[in-house]
CSV table of C-alpha atoms and ligand atoms in Angstrom, one decimal:
chain,number,residue,atom,x,y,z
A,28,MET,CA,-111.3,133.8,75.1
A,29,ASN,CA,-110.0,130.3,74.7
A,30,THR,CA,-110.1,127.8,71.8
A,31,ALA,CA,-113.6,126.7,72.9
A,32,GLY,CA,-114.8,130.3,72.8
A,33,GLN,CA,-115.2,130.4,76.6
A,34,ILE,CA,-113.9,133.2,78.8
A,35,SER,CA,-110.4,132.1,79.9
A,36,ARG,CA,-110.2,130.2,83.1
A,37,ILE,CA,-107.3,129.9,85.6
A,38,ALA,CA,-106.1,126.6,87.1
A,39,VAL,CA,-103.7,126.0,90.0
A,40,ILE,CA,-102.0,122.6,89.4
A,41,THR,CA,-99.8,121.1,92.2
A,42,GLY,CA,-96.8,119.1,91.1
A,43,GLY,CA,-96.8,120.6,87.6
A,44,SER,CA,-93.1,120.3,87.2
A,45,ARG,CA,-93.0,116.8,85.9
A,46,GLY,CA,-95.1,113.8,84.8
A,47,ILE,CA,-98.8,113.9,84.8
A,48,GLY,CA,-99.0,117.4,86.4
A,49,LYS,CA,-96.8,118.8,83.6
A,50,SER,CA,-99.0,117.2,81.0
A,51,ILE,CA,-102.2,118.6,82.7
A,52,ALA,CA,-100.6,122.1,82.7
A,53,LEU,CA,-99.5,121.9,79.0
A,54,ASN,CA,-102.9,120.5,77.8
A,55,ALA,CA,-105.0,122.9,79.9
A,56,ALA,CA,-102.9,125.9,78.7
A,57,ALA,CA,-103.3,124.7,75.1
A,58,ARG,CA,-107.1,125.0,75.7
A,59,GLY,CA,-106.6,128.6,76.8
A,60,THR,CA,-106.5,128.1,80.6
A,61,GLY,CA,-104.2,130.4,82.6
A,62,ILE,CA,-101.9,128.2,84.7
A,63,ILE,CA,-100.3,128.5,88.1
A,64,LEU,CA,-98.3,125.4,88.6
A,65,THR,CA,-96.2,124.3,91.5
A,66,TYR,CA,-92.9,122.5,92.0
A,67,ASN,CA,-91.2,121.2,95.1
A,68,ASN,CA,-87.7,119.8,94.5
A,69,SER,CA,-87.5,120.6,90.7
A,70,PRO,CA,-87.6,124.4,90.4
A,71,GLU,CA,-85.8,124.4,87.0
A,72,GLN,CA,-88.3,121.9,85.6
A,73,GLY,CA,-91.3,123.8,87.1
A,74,LYS,CA,-90.1,127.1,85.5
A,75,ALA,CA,-89.3,125.3,82.2
A,76,VAL,CA,-93.0,124.1,82.0
A,77,ALA,CA,-94.2,127.7,82.6
A,78,ASP,CA,-91.7,129.0,80.0
A,79,GLU,CA,-92.9,126.4,77.4
A,80,ILE,CA,-96.5,127.5,77.9
A,81,ASN,CA,-95.6,131.2,77.7
A,82,LYS,CA,-93.5,130.7,74.6
A,83,LYS,CA,-96.5,129.0,72.9
A,84,GLY,CA,-98.7,132.1,73.7
A,85,GLY,CA,-100.3,130.9,76.9
A,86,LYS,CA,-99.9,132.4,80.4
A,87,ALA,CA,-98.3,130.4,83.2
A,88,PHE,CA,-96.3,130.9,86.4
A,89,ALA,CA,-94.5,128.5,88.6
A,90,LEU,CA,-94.5,128.7,92.4
A,91,HIS,CA,-92.8,126.6,95.1
A,92,LEU,CA,-95.1,124.4,97.2
A,93,ASP,CA,-94.3,121.6,99.6
A,94,SER,CA,-97.6,119.8,100.2
A,95,ALA,CA,-96.2,118.4,103.4
A,96,ASN,CA,-95.6,121.9,104.9
A,97,ILE,CA,-99.0,123.0,105.9
A,98,SER,CA,-97.7,126.0,107.8
A,99,SER,CA,-96.5,127.4,104.4
A,100,PHE,CA,-100.0,127.4,102.8
A,101,ASP,CA,-100.9,130.8,104.1
A,102,ASN,CA,-97.9,132.2,102.3
A,103,PHE,CA,-98.7,130.2,99.2
A,104,ALA,CA,-102.3,131.5,99.1
A,105,GLY,CA,-100.8,135.0,99.4
A,106,GLN,CA,-98.6,134.4,96.4
A,107,VAL,CA,-101.5,133.1,94.4
A,108,THR,CA,-103.6,136.1,95.4
A,109,GLN,CA,-100.9,138.5,94.2
A,110,LEU,CA,-100.4,136.7,90.9
A,111,LEU,CA,-104.2,136.6,90.2
A,112,GLN,CA,-104.5,140.3,90.9
A,113,LYS,CA,-101.3,141.4,89.1
A,114,GLU,CA,-101.5,139.1,86.0
A,115,TRP,CA,-105.2,138.5,85.5
A,116,GLY,CA,-106.8,141.4,87.4
A,117,ARG,CA,-108.9,138.8,89.3
A,118,LYS,CA,-109.4,137.9,93.0
A,119,ASP,CA,-110.2,134.3,92.3
A,120,PHE,CA,-109.3,131.3,90.1
A,121,ASP,CA,-111.4,128.5,88.7
A,122,TYR,CA,-109.8,125.1,89.1
A,123,LEU,CA,-107.6,123.4,91.7
A,124,VAL,CA,-105.8,120.2,90.6
A,125,ASN,CA,-104.4,118.3,93.6
A,126,ASN,CA,-101.9,116.3,91.6
A,127,ALA,CA,-98.7,116.4,93.7
A,128,GLY,CA,-97.9,113.0,95.2
A,129,ILE,CA,-95.3,110.5,96.3
A,130,ALA,CA,-95.0,106.7,96.4
A,131,GLN,CA,-92.8,104.8,98.8
A,132,ARG,CA,-92.9,101.1,98.1
A,133,SER,CA,-92.8,98.8,101.1
A,134,LEU,CA,-94.7,95.7,102.3
A,135,ILE,CA,-96.9,96.3,105.3
A,136,LYS,CA,-94.4,94.4,107.5
A,137,ASP,CA,-91.6,96.8,106.5
A,138,THR,CA,-93.6,100.1,106.6
A,139,THR,CA,-92.0,102.3,109.3
A,140,GLU,CA,-93.9,105.1,111.0
A,141,ALA,CA,-91.7,107.6,109.2
A,142,ILE,CA,-92.7,106.2,105.7
A,143,PHE,CA,-96.3,106.1,106.9
A,144,ASP,CA,-96.3,109.8,108.1
A,145,GLN,CA,-94.6,111.0,104.9
A,146,LEU,CA,-97.2,109.4,102.7
A,147,VAL,CA,-100.0,110.8,104.8
A,148,ASP,CA,-98.5,114.3,104.8
A,149,VAL,CA,-98.0,114.6,101.1
A,150,ASN,CA,-100.8,112.5,99.7
A,151,PHE,CA,-103.7,113.1,102.1
A,152,LYS,CA,-103.1,115.8,104.8
A,153,GLY,CA,-101.6,118.2,102.3
A,154,PRO,CA,-104.4,118.0,99.7
A,155,PHE,CA,-107.0,118.4,102.5
A,156,PHE,CA,-105.6,121.5,104.0
A,157,LEU,CA,-104.5,123.0,100.7
A,158,SER,CA,-108.1,122.6,99.3
A,159,ARG,CA,-109.5,124.1,102.5
A,160,LYS,CA,-107.1,127.0,102.3
A,161,LEU,CA,-107.5,127.7,98.5
A,162,ILE,CA,-111.3,127.1,98.3
A,163,THR,CA,-111.8,130.6,99.5
A,164,LEU,CA,-110.0,131.8,96.4
A,165,ILE,CA,-111.9,129.4,94.0
A,166,ALA,CA,-114.7,131.2,92.2
A,167,ASP,CA,-118.3,129.9,92.8
A,168,GLY,CA,-119.0,127.3,90.1
A,169,GLY,CA,-115.3,126.3,90.0
A,170,GLN,CA,-113.9,122.8,90.3
A,171,ILE,CA,-111.4,120.8,92.4
A,172,ILE,CA,-109.8,117.6,90.8
A,173,ASN,CA,-108.1,115.2,93.2
A,174,LEU,CA,-105.6,112.7,91.7
A,175,SER,CA,-106.2,109.2,93.1
A,176,SER,CA,-105.0,105.9,91.7
A,177,GLY,CA,-106.2,102.6,90.4
A,178,LEU,CA,-104.6,101.2,93.6
A,179,ALA,CA,-107.5,102.7,95.6
A,180,ARG,CA,-109.8,100.1,93.8
A,181,PHE,CA,-107.6,97.0,93.7
A,182,ALA,CA,-104.7,95.8,96.0
A,183,TYR,CA,-101.2,95.3,94.8
A,184,PRO,CA,-98.4,94.3,97.2
A,185,GLY,CA,-96.1,97.1,98.5
A,186,VAL,CA,-98.4,100.1,98.3
A,187,ALA,CA,-100.9,99.5,101.1
A,188,VAL,CA,-100.6,102.9,102.8
A,189,TYR,CA,-100.5,104.7,99.5
A,190,GLY,CA,-103.5,102.9,98.1
A,191,ALA,CA,-105.5,103.3,101.3
A,192,LEU,CA,-104.7,107.1,101.3
A,193,LYS,CA,-105.8,107.4,97.7
A,194,ALA,CA,-109.1,105.7,98.7
A,195,GLY,CA,-109.2,108.3,101.4
A,196,ILE,CA,-108.8,111.1,98.8
A,197,GLU,CA,-111.8,109.6,96.9
A,198,GLY,CA,-113.8,109.9,100.1
A,199,LEU,CA,-112.7,113.5,100.7
A,200,THR,CA,-113.8,114.3,97.1
A,201,ARG,CA,-117.3,113.4,97.9
A,202,TYR,CA,-117.3,115.2,101.3
A,203,PHE,CA,-115.9,118.4,99.7
A,204,ALA,CA,-118.5,118.2,97.0
A,205,LYS,CA,-121.2,117.9,99.6
A,206,GLU,CA,-120.0,120.7,101.9
A,207,TYR,CA,-119.3,123.2,99.1
A,208,ALA,CA,-122.3,122.4,97.0
A,209,ASP,CA,-123.9,125.7,98.1
A,210,ARG,CA,-121.1,127.5,96.1
A,211,LYS,CA,-121.6,125.1,93.2
A,212,ILE,CA,-118.0,124.0,93.4
A,213,ARG,CA,-117.7,120.6,91.8
A,214,VAL,CA,-115.2,118.1,93.2
A,215,ASN,CA,-114.1,115.1,91.2
A,216,THR,CA,-111.5,112.4,91.4
A,217,VAL,CA,-109.3,111.2,88.5
A,218,ALA,CA,-107.6,107.9,89.1
A,219,PRO,CA,-104.7,107.0,86.8
A,220,GLY,CA,-103.6,103.4,86.3
A,221,ALA,CA,-100.0,102.4,85.6
A,222,ILE,CA,-98.6,105.6,84.0
A,223,ASP,CA,-95.0,105.6,82.7
A,224,THR,CA,-93.5,108.5,84.7
A,225,ALA,CA,-90.7,108.7,87.2
A,226,PHE,CA,-93.3,108.3,90.0
A,227,GLY,CA,-92.0,106.1,92.8
A,228,GLY,CA,-88.8,105.4,90.8
A,229,GLY,CA,-90.6,104.4,87.6
A,230,LYS,CA,-92.2,101.1,86.5
A,231,GLY,CA,-89.1,98.9,86.9
A,232,ASP,CA,-87.4,96.5,84.4
A,233,GLU,CA,-88.8,95.2,81.2
A,234,ALA,CA,-90.2,92.1,82.8
A,235,HIS,CA,-92.2,94.1,85.3
A,236,ARG,CA,-93.4,96.5,82.7
A,237,GLN,CA,-94.6,93.5,80.6
A,238,GLN,CA,-96.4,92.1,83.6
A,239,LEU,CA,-98.2,95.4,84.2
A,240,ALA,CA,-99.1,95.7,80.5
A,241,GLY,CA,-100.6,92.3,80.7
A,242,MET,CA,-103.1,93.5,83.4
A,243,ILE,CA,-104.3,96.3,81.1
A,244,ALA,CA,-106.9,95.9,78.4
A,245,ALA,CA,-105.2,98.5,76.3
A,246,GLY,CA,-102.1,96.2,76.4
A,247,ARG,CA,-99.7,99.0,77.3
A,248,LEU,CA,-98.7,101.3,80.1
A,249,GLY,CA,-100.2,104.7,80.1
A,250,GLU,CA,-98.4,107.9,79.1
A,251,ALA,CA,-98.6,111.1,81.1
A,252,ASP,CA,-100.5,112.6,78.2
A,253,ASP,CA,-103.2,110.0,78.4
A,254,VAL,CA,-104.1,111.5,81.7
A,255,GLY,CA,-103.2,115.1,81.1
A,256,VAL,CA,-105.4,115.5,78.0
A,257,PHE,CA,-108.3,114.0,79.8
A,258,VAL,CA,-108.0,116.2,82.9
A,259,ALA,CA,-107.6,119.3,80.7
A,260,SER,CA,-110.9,118.4,79.1
A,261,LEU,CA,-112.5,118.1,82.6
A,262,LEU,CA,-111.2,121.7,83.3
A,263,SER,CA,-114.0,123.3,81.2
A,264,ASP,CA,-117.7,123.8,81.1
A,265,ASP,CA,-117.9,120.6,79.1
A,266,SER,CA,-117.9,118.7,82.5
A,267,ARG,CA,-120.4,121.1,84.1
A,268,TYR,CA,-122.8,118.3,85.3
A,269,VAL,CA,-120.0,116.0,86.5
A,270,ASN,CA,-119.7,116.1,90.3
A,271,ALA,CA,-118.4,113.9,93.1
A,272,GLN,CA,-117.3,111.3,90.6
A,273,ARG,CA,-114.3,109.0,90.3
A,274,ILE,CA,-113.0,108.5,86.8
A,275,GLU,CA,-110.3,106.0,86.2
A,276,ILE,CA,-107.9,106.7,83.3
A,277,ALA,CA,-106.1,103.4,83.1
A,278,GLY,CA,-106.7,101.7,79.8
A,279,GLY,CA,-108.9,99.2,81.6
A,280,ILE,CA,-106.6,97.9,84.3
A,281,MET,CA,-107.6,94.9,86.5
A,282,ILE,CA,-111.1,94.7,85.0
B,22,NAP,N1,-97.5,107.5,87.6
B,22,NAP,C1,-98.4,106.6,88.0
B,22,NAP,O1,-98.4,105.4,87.6
B,22,NAP,C2,-99.6,107.1,88.8
B,22,NAP,C3,-100.7,106.2,89.0
B,22,NAP,C4,-101.8,106.5,89.7
B,22,NAP,C5,-101.8,107.8,90.3
B,22,NAP,N2,-100.7,108.7,90.2
B,22,NAP,C6,-100.8,109.9,90.8
B,22,NAP,O2,-100.7,111.0,89.9
B,22,NAP,C7,-100.1,112.1,90.5
B,22,NAP,C8,-98.8,112.5,89.7
B,22,NAP,O3,-98.0,111.4,89.6
B,22,NAP,P1,-96.8,111.4,88.5
B,22,NAP,O4,-96.7,110.1,87.9
B,22,NAP,O5,-96.9,112.6,87.6
B,22,NAP,O6,-95.5,111.6,89.5
B,22,NAP,P2,-94.1,112.3,89.3
B,22,NAP,O7,-93.7,112.2,87.8
B,22,NAP,O8,-93.2,111.6,90.3
B,22,NAP,O9,-94.3,113.8,89.6
B,22,NAP,C9,-94.7,114.1,91.0
B,22,NAP,C10,-95.0,115.6,91.1
B,22,NAP,O10,-95.4,115.8,92.4
B,22,NAP,C11,-94.5,116.8,93.0
B,22,NAP,N3,-94.2,116.6,94.4
B,22,NAP,C12,-93.6,115.5,95.0
B,22,NAP,N4,-93.6,115.7,96.3
B,22,NAP,C13,-94.1,116.9,96.6
B,22,NAP,C14,-94.3,117.6,97.8
B,22,NAP,N5,-93.9,117.1,99.0
B,22,NAP,N6,-94.9,118.8,97.7
B,22,NAP,C15,-95.3,119.3,96.5
B,22,NAP,N7,-95.1,118.7,95.3
B,22,NAP,C16,-94.5,117.5,95.3
B,22,NAP,C17,-93.2,116.7,92.2
B,22,NAP,O11,-92.5,118.0,92.2
B,22,NAP,P3,-90.9,118.2,92.2
B,22,NAP,O12,-90.4,117.2,91.2
B,22,NAP,O13,-90.7,119.6,91.9
B,22,NAP,O14,-90.4,117.8,93.6
B,22,NAP,C18,-93.7,116.4,90.8
B,22,NAP,O15,-94.1,117.6,90.1
B,22,NAP,C19,-99.7,111.7,92.0
B,22,NAP,O16,-100.7,112.1,92.8
B,22,NAP,C20,-99.8,110.1,91.9
B,22,NAP,O17,-100.1,109.6,93.1
B,22,NAP,C21,-99.7,108.3,89.4
């Protein structure tokens, strides 16, 4: 049982080694959710997040995943299946959070095919094929959460492909919700605003940070925990009637 008195659930969180994904993992674990998080280039950080959860009395494991390497997803699904069986005595899990992502700032005129393809692979193609692969392991009544961005709603120079792909993820959210409704799997989008992580090299110098803060009703950049605590709250029966929605966690940016 978790703190809300519910039977413990299990979440797979991609990109749980740092930033927002780490916060989602820590906050969901604090609510009693079992965690399988993934890392790509930061194995130590990924394992450290799992260790931190386990030390606090939760249950977490860290696995390698490169969202751009679709041919590795069979193997990844096999590892998840083994963990579920061995550690929880289950064949399925409850929540998939497609959080892993990258940014590559470049104006449209400077965007090469290589930059374009990398953004597509990690931010769009990967989440599509990973969701399709893992949905067979998600219990009926489970949930997928896709991380989008405020940049899918408004335009900001230098992130055209990224913003358009996040808009695409929001479309996929609705299509997955439609096609898997027969299994009562809910699919929602969480769209963070300007969150103070290392994402895309961070939020720049003080002048740029002030400029961003000036666009936000809350008057400050967001912290990873502003998003993590909210996503963790969605990963529960409290959100049982929320489906195919986009929820922006941005302190009121560009309103
Ligand atoms: N920060 C923001 O302002 C902001 C705003 C809107 C939306 N978002 C979205 O929120 C999500 C998380 O962002 P964040 O700020 O937490 O970023 P972050 O601090 O840079 O963390 C990115 C995470 O994604 C993982 N990752 C990167 N490339 C990967 C790949 N090819 N395969 C698998 N995992 C990969 C990283 O793992 P390793 O370190 O192990 O490689 C890391 O755990 C992203 O989807 C991003 O688009 C962020």
